[in-house]
Coordinates of C-alpha atoms and ligand atoms in Angstrom, one line a residue:
Chain A
M1 CA 2.6 61.0 21.4
L2 CA 3.4 58.9 19.2
R3 CA 6.4 57.5 21.1
D4 CA 4.1 56.0 23.1
I5 CA 3.4 52.9 21.1
T6 CA 5.9 50.3 22.5
L7 CA 5.0 47.4 20.0
G8 CA 7.6 46.3 17.8
Q9 CA 10.3 48.8 19.8
Y10 CA 13.2 47.9 21.3
Y11 CA 14.0 48.8 24.5
R12 CA 18.1 49.0 25.2
A13 CA 18.9 46.9 28.2
N14 CA 21.5 44.3 28.9
S15 CA 20.1 41.2 30.5
L16 CA 19.9 37.6 30.2
I17 CA 16.8 37.7 27.6
H18 CA 18.3 40.3 26.1
R19 CA 21.0 38.0 24.5
L20 CA 19.6 35.4 24.0
D21 CA 19.7 34.3 20.6
P22 CA 16.5 35.3 18.8
R23 CA 15.9 31.6 17.4
V24 CA 15.1 30.4 21.0
K25 CA 12.7 33.7 22.0
L26 CA 10.5 33.4 18.6
L27 CA 9.9 29.6 19.1
G28 CA 9.6 30.6 22.7
T29 CA 6.8 33.0 22.2
L30 CA 5.6 30.5 19.9
I31 CA 5.3 27.7 22.4
F32 CA 3.9 30.7 25.2
I33 CA 0.9 31.7 22.5
I34 CA 0.0 27.8 22.1
S35 CA 0.2 27.5 25.8
L36 CA -2.4 30.4 26.5
F37 CA -5.3 28.9 24.4
L38 CA -4.5 24.9 26.2
G39 CA -7.7 24.9 28.3
Q40 CA -8.6 27.4 30.9
S41 CA -7.8 25.6 34.2
I42 CA -6.3 27.7 37.0
W43 CA -3.8 25.8 37.6
L44 CA -2.8 26.3 33.9
Y45 CA -2.7 29.9 34.7
A46 CA -0.7 30.0 37.2
L47 CA 2.1 28.4 35.6
I48 CA 2.1 31.0 32.8
T49 CA 2.0 33.9 35.2
V50 CA 4.5 32.3 36.9
A51 CA 6.7 32.0 33.8
L52 CA 5.5 34.9 32.3
I53 CA 6.5 37.0 35.8
A54 CA 10.1 35.1 35.9
V55 CA 10.8 36.3 32.0
I56 CA 9.3 39.7 32.7
K57 CA 12.2 40.1 35.7
L58 CA 15.1 38.5 34.3
S59 CA 14.5 40.9 31.2
K60 CA 15.0 44.2 33.4
V61 CA 12.2 45.9 31.1
P62 CA 10.7 47.8 33.8
L63 CA 6.8 46.6 34.0
K64 CA 5.9 50.4 32.9
Y65 CA 7.3 50.1 29.4
I66 CA 5.0 46.7 28.5
T67 CA 2.0 48.1 30.0
K68 CA 2.3 51.4 28.4
G69 CA 2.0 49.0 25.3
M70 CA -1.1 48.0 26.3
K71 CA -3.0 51.3 25.9
S72 CA -3.4 50.8 22.9
I73 CA -5.3 47.8 22.8
V74 CA -8.2 48.9 25.5
I75 CA -10.4 48.8 23.2
L76 CA -10.2 45.6 21.3
V77 CA -9.9 44.1 25.1
I78 CA -13.1 45.6 26.4
I79 CA -15.2 44.7 23.1
S80 CA -14.1 41.3 22.8
A81 CA -15.0 40.8 26.7
A82 CA -18.3 42.4 26.4
F83 CA -19.0 39.8 23.0
N84 CA -18.1 36.6 25.7
L85 CA -19.7 38.4 28.3
F86 CA -23.0 38.6 27.0
L87 CA -23.1 36.4 23.8
T88 CA -22.5 33.0 25.7
D89 CA -24.5 30.0 26.6
G90 CA -25.2 28.8 29.8
E91 CA -26.5 28.9 33.3
V92 CA -28.2 32.4 33.6
I93 CA -27.4 34.0 36.7
F94 CA -28.0 37.9 35.9
R95 CA -30.7 39.4 33.0
F96 CA -30.9 42.7 31.8
W97 CA -33.6 44.0 29.4
K98 CA -32.4 41.7 26.6
L99 CA -29.2 40.9 28.3
T100 CA -28.0 37.8 29.7
I101 CA -25.3 37.2 31.6
T102 CA -24.2 33.1 31.9
R103 CA -21.6 31.6 34.5
E104 CA -19.8 31.0 31.3
G105 CA -19.6 33.7 30.1
I106 CA -18.4 35.7 33.1
Y107 CA -15.5 32.6 32.8
Q108 CA -15.1 33.3 29.2
C109 CA -14.5 36.9 29.9
V110 CA -12.5 36.6 32.2
F111 CA -10.1 34.1 30.5
M112 CA -10.6 36.2 27.4
I113 CA -8.8 39.3 29.0
I114 CA -6.4 37.3 30.8
R115 CA -5.4 36.0 27.1
L116 CA -5.3 38.8 25.4
I117 CA -3.0 40.7 27.8
Y118 CA -0.3 37.7 28.1
L119 CA -0.3 37.6 24.4
I120 CA 0.2 41.5 24.5
C121 CA 2.9 41.1 27.2
G122 CA 4.3 38.2 25.6
T123 CA 5.1 39.7 22.4
S124 CA 6.0 43.1 23.3
I125 CA 8.8 41.3 25.6
M126 CA 10.3 39.4 22.8
T127 CA 10.2 42.6 20.4
L128 CA 11.3 44.8 23.3
T129 CA 14.5 42.7 24.2
T130 CA 15.4 41.8 20.9
T131 CA 16.7 44.3 17.8
P132 CA 15.0 44.6 14.7
T133 CA 17.9 43.0 12.8
N134 CA 18.1 40.0 14.8
L135 CA 14.9 39.3 14.9
T136 CA 15.2 39.0 11.1
D137 CA 18.5 37.1 11.6
G138 CA 16.6 34.5 14.0
I139 CA 13.3 34.2 11.9
E140 CA 15.5 33.7 8.6
K141 CA 17.9 31.2 10.2
G142 CA 15.3 29.5 11.9
L143 CA 13.0 29.0 8.6
D144 CA 16.1 28.0 6.6
F145 CA 14.6 24.6 5.4
L146 CA 11.8 26.5 3.6
N147 CA 14.6 27.4 0.9
K148 CA 14.4 23.8 0.2
I149 CA 10.8 23.8 -1.3
K150 CA 11.9 27.6 -2.8
V151 CA 10.6 29.7 -0.6
P152 CA 12.6 32.7 -1.0
V153 CA 13.3 33.2 2.8
H154 CA 16.3 35.8 2.6
E155 CA 14.3 38.1 0.6
V156 CA 11.2 37.9 3.0
A157 CA 13.2 38.6 5.7
M158 CA 15.3 41.2 4.0
M159 CA 11.7 43.3 3.2
M160 CA 10.8 42.7 7.1
S161 CA 13.9 43.8 8.2
I162 CA 14.1 47.1 5.9
A163 CA 10.1 47.9 6.9
L164 CA 10.5 47.1 10.7
R165 CA 14.2 49.8 10.1
F166 CA 11.9 52.1 9.2
I167 CA 8.9 52.0 11.4
P168 CA 10.7 54.5 13.8
I169 CA 12.5 56.5 11.3
L170 CA 8.8 57.0 9.7
M171 CA 7.6 58.0 13.7
E172 CA 9.9 60.3 14.1
E173 CA 9.3 61.9 10.8
T174 CA 5.9 61.9 11.0
D175 CA 6.4 64.0 14.6
K176 CA 8.6 66.4 12.6
I177 CA 6.0 67.1 9.9
M178 CA 3.3 67.1 12.6
K179 CA 5.2 70.0 14.3
A180 CA 5.8 71.8 11.3
Q181 CA 2.7 71.8 10.0
M182 CA 1.7 73.1 14.1
A183 CA 3.8 75.8 13.5
R184 CA 2.1 77.1 10.5
G185 CA -0.8 77.1 12.8
A186 CA -2.6 73.3 12.0
D187 CA -5.0 72.3 14.1
F188 CA -5.1 68.3 14.6
E189 CA -7.6 68.0 17.3
S190 CA -10.6 69.9 17.3
G191 CA -13.7 69.8 14.3
N192 CA -15.7 67.0 12.9
L193 CA -14.7 63.8 11.8
V194 CA -14.3 65.1 8.1
K195 CA -12.3 68.2 9.1
R196 CA -10.1 66.0 11.4
A197 CA -9.4 63.7 8.2
K198 CA -9.0 66.6 5.7
A199 CA -6.2 67.8 8.3
L200 CA -4.1 64.8 8.0
I201 CA -3.4 65.8 4.3
P202 CA -0.8 68.1 5.2
I203 CA 0.9 65.0 7.7
L204 CA 0.4 62.2 4.8
V205 CA 1.6 63.9 1.6
P206 CA 4.9 65.3 2.8
L207 CA 5.5 61.8 4.8
F208 CA 4.4 59.5 1.4
V209 CA 7.1 61.8 -0.5
S210 CA 9.4 61.1 2.0
A211 CA 8.8 57.4 2.4
F212 CA 9.4 57.4 -1.9
R213 CA 12.5 59.4 -1.3
R214 CA 14.2 57.2 1.3
A215 CA 13.0 54.2 -0.4
N216 CA 14.9 55.3 -3.4
D217 CA 17.9 56.2 -1.9
L218 CA 18.1 53.0 -0.3
A219 CA 17.9 51.2 -2.9
M220 CA 20.3 53.3 -4.7
A221 CA 23.0 52.5 -1.7
M222 CA 22.1 48.5 -2.1
E223 CA 22.3 48.5 -5.6
A224 CA 25.9 50.3 -5.6
R225 CA 27.0 47.8 -2.9
C226 CA 26.2 45.2 -5.4
Y227 CA 23.7 43.7 -3.0
H228 CA 21.8 40.6 -5.3
G229 CA 20.0 38.9 -2.5
S230 CA 20.8 35.6 -0.7
E231 CA 23.2 33.6 -2.5
G232 CA 26.6 33.4 -1.7
R233 CA 26.1 36.0 1.1
T234 CA 27.7 35.5 3.8
K235 CA 27.1 37.0 7.7
M236 CA 29.2 39.2 9.6
K237 CA 27.7 38.0 12.4
P238 CA 26.6 34.6 12.3
L239 CA 23.9 33.2 15.1
K240 CA 25.6 30.4 16.8
Y241 CA 23.8 29.0 20.0
K242 CA 25.5 29.2 23.1
S243 CA 25.1 27.6 26.4
R244 CA 22.7 30.1 27.5
D245 CA 20.5 29.1 24.2
H246 CA 21.0 25.3 24.9
K247 CA 20.0 26.0 28.8
A248 CA 16.9 28.1 27.7
Y249 CA 15.9 25.4 25.2
I250 CA 15.4 23.1 28.2
A251 CA 13.7 25.4 30.4
L252 CA 11.2 25.8 27.3
G253 CA 10.9 21.9 26.7
V254 CA 10.2 21.7 30.6
Y255 CA 7.6 24.3 30.4
S256 CA 6.0 22.7 27.6
V257 CA 5.9 19.2 29.2
L258 CA 4.1 20.5 32.3
V259 CA 1.8 23.2 30.1
I260 CA 0.5 19.7 28.0
A261 CA 0.5 17.1 31.6
I262 CA -1.8 20.1 33.3
S263 CA -3.7 20.7 29.8
I264 CA -4.6 17.0 30.0
F265 CA -5.1 16.5 33.1
M266 CA -7.7 19.1 33.7
K267 CA -8.9 18.8 30.9
G268 CA -12.8 20.4 31.0
R269 CA -12.4 22.2 34.6
F270 CA -11.7 25.5 36.0
I271 CA -10.1 24.0 39.6
Chain B
M1 CA 7.4 92.1 22.0
S2 CA 9.5 90.2 24.6
I3 CA 10.5 86.8 25.1
I4 CA 11.9 85.8 28.6
V5 CA 13.2 82.6 29.3
D6 CA 12.9 81.7 33.1
K7 CA 15.3 78.0 33.6
I8 CA 13.7 75.9 31.7
S9 CA 14.7 72.5 31.6
Y10 CA 13.4 69.6 28.9
I11 CA 13.7 66.0 29.6
Y12 CA 13.4 63.8 25.9
E13 CA 11.6 60.1 26.8
E14 CA 11.6 60.5 30.9
G15 CA 11.2 57.6 32.6
S16 CA 12.8 55.4 30.1
S17 CA 16.6 53.6 29.8
M18 CA 16.6 56.7 26.5
E19 CA 16.0 59.5 28.9
R20 CA 17.9 62.4 28.1
L21 CA 18.2 65.8 29.8
A22 CA 18.3 67.9 26.4
L23 CA 18.0 71.5 28.2
D24 CA 19.5 72.2 31.8
N25 CA 18.3 75.2 33.5
I26 CA 18.5 77.8 30.6
S27 CA 17.4 81.6 30.9
C28 CA 17.8 84.7 28.7
V29 CA 15.3 87.4 27.1
I30 CA 14.6 88.3 23.5
E31 CA 13.6 91.8 22.7
Q32 CA 11.9 93.3 19.9
G33 CA 14.6 93.8 17.1
E34 CA 17.3 91.6 18.1
F35 CA 19.2 89.5 15.5
I36 CA 20.2 86.5 17.5
G37 CA 22.3 83.6 16.6
V38 CA 21.8 80.6 18.6
I39 CA 25.2 78.1 18.0
G40 CA 26.0 75.0 19.3
H41 CA 27.1 71.6 17.6
T42 CA 25.0 68.8 16.6
G43 CA 23.5 67.3 19.3
S44 CA 23.5 70.8 21.8
G45 CA 20.0 71.1 22.2
K46 CA 19.2 74.1 20.1
S47 CA 16.4 72.3 18.1
T48 CA 14.9 71.4 21.4
F49 CA 15.3 75.2 22.9
I50 CA 13.8 76.7 19.6
Q51 CA 10.8 74.5 20.1
H52 CA 10.0 75.9 23.2
L53 CA 9.8 79.5 22.0
N54 CA 6.7 78.7 20.1
G55 CA 5.1 76.2 22.6
L56 CA 5.7 73.1 20.3
L57 CA 7.6 71.5 23.4
K58 CA 6.6 72.2 26.9
A59 CA 9.2 72.2 29.7
N60 CA 9.4 70.1 32.6
K61 CA 10.8 72.6 34.9
G62 CA 10.5 76.6 34.0
H63 CA 8.5 79.2 32.8
I64 CA 8.2 81.5 29.7
Y65 CA 6.8 84.4 29.2
Y66 CA 5.5 86.4 25.8
N67 CA 4.9 89.6 26.6
E68 CA 4.4 89.1 30.2
Q69 CA 1.8 86.7 29.7
D70 CA 3.1 82.8 30.9
I71 CA 2.7 81.0 28.0
Y72 CA 2.1 77.8 29.9
A73 CA -1.2 79.3 31.9
P74 CA -4.1 76.7 31.2
D75 CA -6.1 79.7 29.7
F76 CA -3.2 80.8 27.4
K77 CA -3.7 80.6 23.7
M78 CA -0.6 78.8 21.7
Q79 CA -2.3 79.4 18.6
E80 CA -1.5 82.9 19.2
L81 CA 2.0 82.6 20.4
R82 CA 2.6 80.5 17.1
K83 CA 0.9 83.3 15.0
H84 CA 3.4 85.7 16.7
V85 CA 6.5 82.8 16.7
G86 CA 6.8 81.7 13.6
L87 CA 9.0 78.7 13.1
V88 CA 11.0 77.6 10.4
F89 CA 12.3 73.7 11.3
Q90 CA 15.4 71.9 9.7
Y91 CA 15.1 70.7 6.2
P92 CA 11.4 73.0 6.1
E93 CA 10.8 71.9 2.3
H94 CA 9.7 68.4 3.7
Q95 CA 6.5 70.0 5.0
L96 CA 5.2 71.0 1.6
F97 CA 2.3 69.4 0.3
E98 CA -0.2 71.3 -1.8
S99 CA -0.5 71.5 -5.7
T100 CA 0.9 74.6 -6.0
I101 CA 3.7 77.0 -4.4
F102 CA 1.2 79.8 -4.0
K103 CA -1.8 77.3 -2.4
D104 CA 1.6 75.9 0.0
V105 CA 2.0 79.5 1.3
C106 CA -1.9 80.1 1.9
F107 CA -1.6 77.5 4.2
G108 CA -0.4 79.4 7.2
P109 CA -2.4 82.4 7.2
K110 CA -5.7 80.5 6.4
N111 CA -4.8 78.3 9.8
L112 CA -5.1 81.5 11.4
G113 CA -8.5 82.8 10.1
F114 CA -7.0 85.1 7.5
S115 CA -10.3 86.0 5.2
D116 CA -9.2 84.7 1.7
K117 CA -8.3 87.7 0.8
D118 CA -5.7 88.6 3.4
T119 CA -4.8 85.1 3.1
Q120 CA -3.5 86.0 -0.7
I121 CA -2.6 89.0 -0.5
A122 CA -0.1 88.1 2.7
A123 CA 1.3 84.7 0.6
F124 CA 1.9 87.0 -2.0
N125 CA 4.2 89.6 -0.5
A126 CA 5.7 86.8 1.4
L127 CA 6.5 84.6 -1.7
R128 CA 8.2 88.6 -3.1
Q129 CA 10.1 88.8 0.2
V130 CA 11.8 85.6 0.0
G131 CA 12.5 86.6 -3.6
L132 CA 11.1 83.8 -5.7
D133 CA 10.3 84.3 -9.1
E134 CA 7.0 85.3 -10.0
S135 CA 6.4 82.7 -12.8
L136 CA 7.0 80.2 -10.5
Y137 CA 4.3 80.6 -7.9
Y138 CA 1.8 78.3 -9.5
Q139 CA 3.7 75.3 -9.9
S140 CA 3.8 72.3 -8.4
P141 CA 6.5 72.6 -5.4
F142 CA 8.3 69.4 -6.0
D143 CA 9.9 70.3 -8.7
L144 CA 12.0 73.3 -7.6
S145 CA 15.7 72.7 -6.7
G146 CA 16.3 72.9 -3.2
G147 CA 17.4 76.1 -2.4
Q148 CA 13.7 77.4 -3.8
K149 CA 12.1 74.8 -1.9
R150 CA 13.7 76.2 1.4
R151 CA 12.9 79.5 0.2
V152 CA 8.8 78.8 -0.4
A153 CA 8.7 77.0 3.1
I154 CA 10.4 80.0 4.7
A155 CA 7.2 82.2 3.0
G156 CA 4.8 79.7 4.2
V157 CA 5.7 81.2 8.0
L158 CA 6.5 84.6 7.0
A159 CA 2.5 85.0 5.2
M160 CA 1.8 84.3 8.8
K161 CA 3.3 88.0 9.5
P162 CA 4.9 86.9 12.4
D163 CA 7.3 89.4 15.0
V164 CA 10.1 87.1 15.1
I165 CA 11.0 84.5 13.4
I166 CA 13.1 81.0 14.1
L167 CA 14.9 79.4 11.5
D168 CA 16.3 76.1 12.5
E169 CA 19.9 76.2 10.4
P170 CA 18.4 77.1 7.4
T171 CA 21.3 76.4 5.5
A172 CA 21.7 73.1 5.9
G173 CA 23.0 71.2 2.9
L174 CA 22.8 74.2 0.5
D175 CA 25.6 75.2 -1.8
P176 CA 27.6 78.1 -0.6
K177 CA 25.7 80.7 -3.0
G178 CA 22.1 79.4 -2.1
R179 CA 23.5 79.9 1.3
D180 CA 24.3 83.3 0.9
E181 CA 21.1 84.1 -0.8
I182 CA 19.1 82.7 2.1
L183 CA 21.4 84.4 4.6
D184 CA 20.8 87.8 2.5
C185 CA 17.4 88.0 2.5
V186 CA 16.7 86.8 5.9
K187 CA 19.1 89.5 6.8
K188 CA 16.7 91.9 4.5
L189 CA 13.5 90.8 5.9
H190 CA 15.4 91.8 9.4
D191 CA 16.2 95.3 8.7
E192 CA 13.5 96.2 6.4
M193 CA 10.4 94.8 8.0
K194 CA 11.7 95.0 11.7
I195 CA 11.3 91.4 12.2
T196 CA 13.0 89.9 15.6
V197 CA 15.0 87.4 13.7
I198 CA 16.3 83.7 15.9
L199 CA 19.3 82.0 13.8
V200 CA 20.3 78.4 14.7
S201 CA 23.7 77.2 13.1
H202 CA 26.7 75.6 13.8
S203 CA 28.3 77.6 12.2
M204 CA 30.3 80.7 13.4
E205 CA 31.6 81.9 10.0
D206 CA 27.5 81.9 8.8
V207 CA 26.1 84.0 11.2
A208 CA 29.4 86.2 12.6
K209 CA 28.6 88.8 9.8
Y210 CA 25.1 88.8 10.5
V211 CA 23.9 88.7 14.1
D212 CA 23.7 91.4 17.1
R213 CA 24.1 88.6 19.7
I214 CA 25.3 85.0 20.2
M215 CA 23.4 82.2 22.4
V216 CA 25.8 79.2 22.2
I217 CA 24.7 76.6 23.6
N218 CA 26.5 73.2 24.5
D219 CA 25.3 69.6 25.9
G220 CA 22.1 71.7 26.6
K221 CA 23.4 74.6 29.0
L222 CA 23.7 77.9 27.5
V223 CA 27.5 78.8 27.9
F224 CA 27.7 82.0 26.1
N225 CA 25.1 85.1 25.8
N226 CA 27.1 87.9 24.2
E227 CA 27.7 90.5 21.2
P228 CA 29.7 88.2 18.4
K229 CA 33.1 90.1 19.5
A230 CA 32.9 89.3 23.1
V231 CA 32.5 85.7 22.5
F232 CA 34.9 85.0 19.4
A233 CA 37.6 87.0 21.8
R234 CA 36.8 83.1 23.8
H235 CA 37.7 81.1 21.0
E236 CA 39.7 78.8 23.3
E237 CA 36.8 78.0 25.4
L238 CA 34.8 78.0 21.8
E239 CA 37.1 75.3 21.1
K240 CA 37.1 73.0 23.6
I241 CA 33.3 72.6 23.1
G242 CA 34.0 71.6 19.5
L243 CA 33.1 75.2 17.9
A244 CA 35.4 77.3 16.3
A245 CA 35.8 81.3 15.7
P246 CA 35.4 82.3 12.0
S247 CA 38.7 81.5 10.8
V248 CA 39.4 85.9 10.2
T249 CA 39.6 86.0 14.5
Y250 CA 42.6 83.2 14.3
I251 CA 44.3 85.6 11.4
M252 CA 44.2 88.6 12.9
E253 CA 45.3 86.8 16.0
D254 CA 48.3 85.2 14.3
L255 CA 48.9 88.7 12.6
Y256 CA 49.0 90.0 16.3
K257 CA 51.3 87.9 17.7
A258 CA 53.8 88.6 14.6
G259 CA 53.7 91.8 15.8
F260 CA 51.4 93.5 13.4
D261 CA 49.6 96.1 15.3
V262 CA 46.3 95.0 13.6
D263 CA 42.6 95.1 15.5
R264 CA 42.3 91.4 17.3
S265 CA 38.3 92.1 17.4
A266 CA 37.7 92.3 13.5
I267 CA 34.8 89.2 12.8
T268 CA 34.2 89.5 9.4
I269 CA 36.5 89.7 6.4
E270 CA 35.5 92.8 5.4
E271 CA 36.6 94.4 9.1
A272 CA 39.8 92.5 8.5
K273 CA 40.4 93.9 5.4
N274 CA 39.9 97.5 6.5
S275 CA 42.1 96.9 9.7
I276 CA 45.2 95.3 7.9
L277 CA 44.6 97.9 4.7
N278 CA 45.1 100.7 7.3
L279 CA 47.8 99.2 9.0
L280 CA 49.4 99.5 5.2
K281 CA 49.1 102.6 4.3
Ligands
ADP301 N1 12.7 63.4 19.7 C1 13.4 63.1 20.5 N2 13.8 62.0 21.1 C2 14.5 61.7 21.9 N3 16.0 62.4 22.2 C3 15.9 63.4 20.9 C4 14.6 64.2 20.0 N4 15.3 64.7 19.5 C5 16.4 65.4 20.0 N5 17.1 64.3 21.3 C6 17.8 64.4 21.6 O1 18.6 66.0 22.0 C7 19.9 66.2 21.9 C8 19.2 67.7 21.5 O2 19.0 67.1 20.0 P1 18.8 69.1 19.1 O3 17.7 69.6 20.3 O4 17.9 68.0 18.0 O5 20.6 69.6 18.8 P2 21.0 70.3 18.0 O6 19.4 70.6 17.0 O7 21.4 71.2 18.4 O8 21.2 69.3 16.8 C9 20.0 65.0 21.7 O9 21.3 64.4 21.9 C10 19.5 64.5 20.5 O10 19.5 63.4 20.7
MG302 MG1 18.5 70.4 15.1

């Protein structure tokens, strides 16, 4: 049940995308997200689609796995699509009671759906192909320059990586506690809202107790190994760019240029 | 009461890169009043197996019959099954949540729709059965020692008055004294209350003394299903799969090889002692 949430989970495989430096993937995801919002031309979206499909194919993550994560945002997509469909001004093509649908509304709605789906796909690809440790390593190294203005980059990255590391552990724990309470006859599925909310107490209390216990143990273990933050700390596996990373940067550059060119050239037009 | 397990298989995370066959074609029968030990090393599939017996996991293949009823039939009530087959998870103390021990033990029977009075009687009896001191009943469960917490958790399942109780590694992480106390308490439940007990463990030593039958699981397959003596007699095969017979078995084996006519099938220290003393008479 809880395992259906793929967002933020790592998919083990050995592919080019998996091996890329996390900094490349982070920048790539950022550029991808920006490119989604650079206009509404068919050609732009054709380019984005080709790029996305190519990356998914290269990553060897089954499409089924990516779409599984999509289920959790279906409602969000439907709501924002509805808002766009009914609340956009323009040339009216359909009127029903108080609802009007305009040509612009339909365009907006379609693009909105595509954008949201691509957004989830793009970010899932990054988290599915990068281990949490690698990801925070990438963020830490990539944001190194912020150290100069006294932002504790290492500490924030460490907090992030610990939090990410704990997601699967706590999910597993929730699963176990739920099962244990079900074995004691607990019922999480029936009853009204109040009853269901109450049914969560036997899960939440043990879960919090265990989260605190784990946090405490971890703090103790870190202390015991003399952890003291970033100062003078070296890495066992420092991030180093390889030739594939340089090639990926070039590909990213070409992609950016194409996206910018199309969006300038097609400004304000659909086709 | 009887449970018939008919060729069940179970796969974790089917269809992903982490796919894993955790149970492979397991069949067995569990009868009223038995005391069964389920043994296998860590990761062999013991916990997965027992979660099928009260319907928490559903087999990908195969059937389970409780009292001749197919538990996967659409009209079968899982709640009813869970009432009859109590399952105590590994580290059950992690499931405690109420403000007092007594209230926590009441959780199970209350879920099953017992009346207030019956709930309290059941909780009281269960706490007495696990031998918890009465002065503790109205304290917070979080202040107890590890062994005491575990007994409260076991009482939480016992209070539901199950016909079968399954305990998943009830001695994990306890000191020898705590371990013996828990196991003796389980033994007493079996002898006095006539409850069917399924005890999961990775240690032969723990179960040898108590059980009537041992089921050995290795890599998701049921490899032995026999009485302890018969299983331990094949200790060479057990060693191949990372298990061992109780140390007594080895001592008796060595004594026999050295020319002493001792009882090689002795599995408890008591039996071994008697056999050796007999020889010395
Ligand atoms: N929730 C789960 N998701 C995926 N794999 C699991 C899960 N639980 C157990 N497994 C795997 O199934 C196998 C059997 O596990 P388990 O039944 O817990 O063994 P045991 O209780 O004998 O130690 C192990 O290899 C374990 O990694
Ligand atoms: Mg286990």
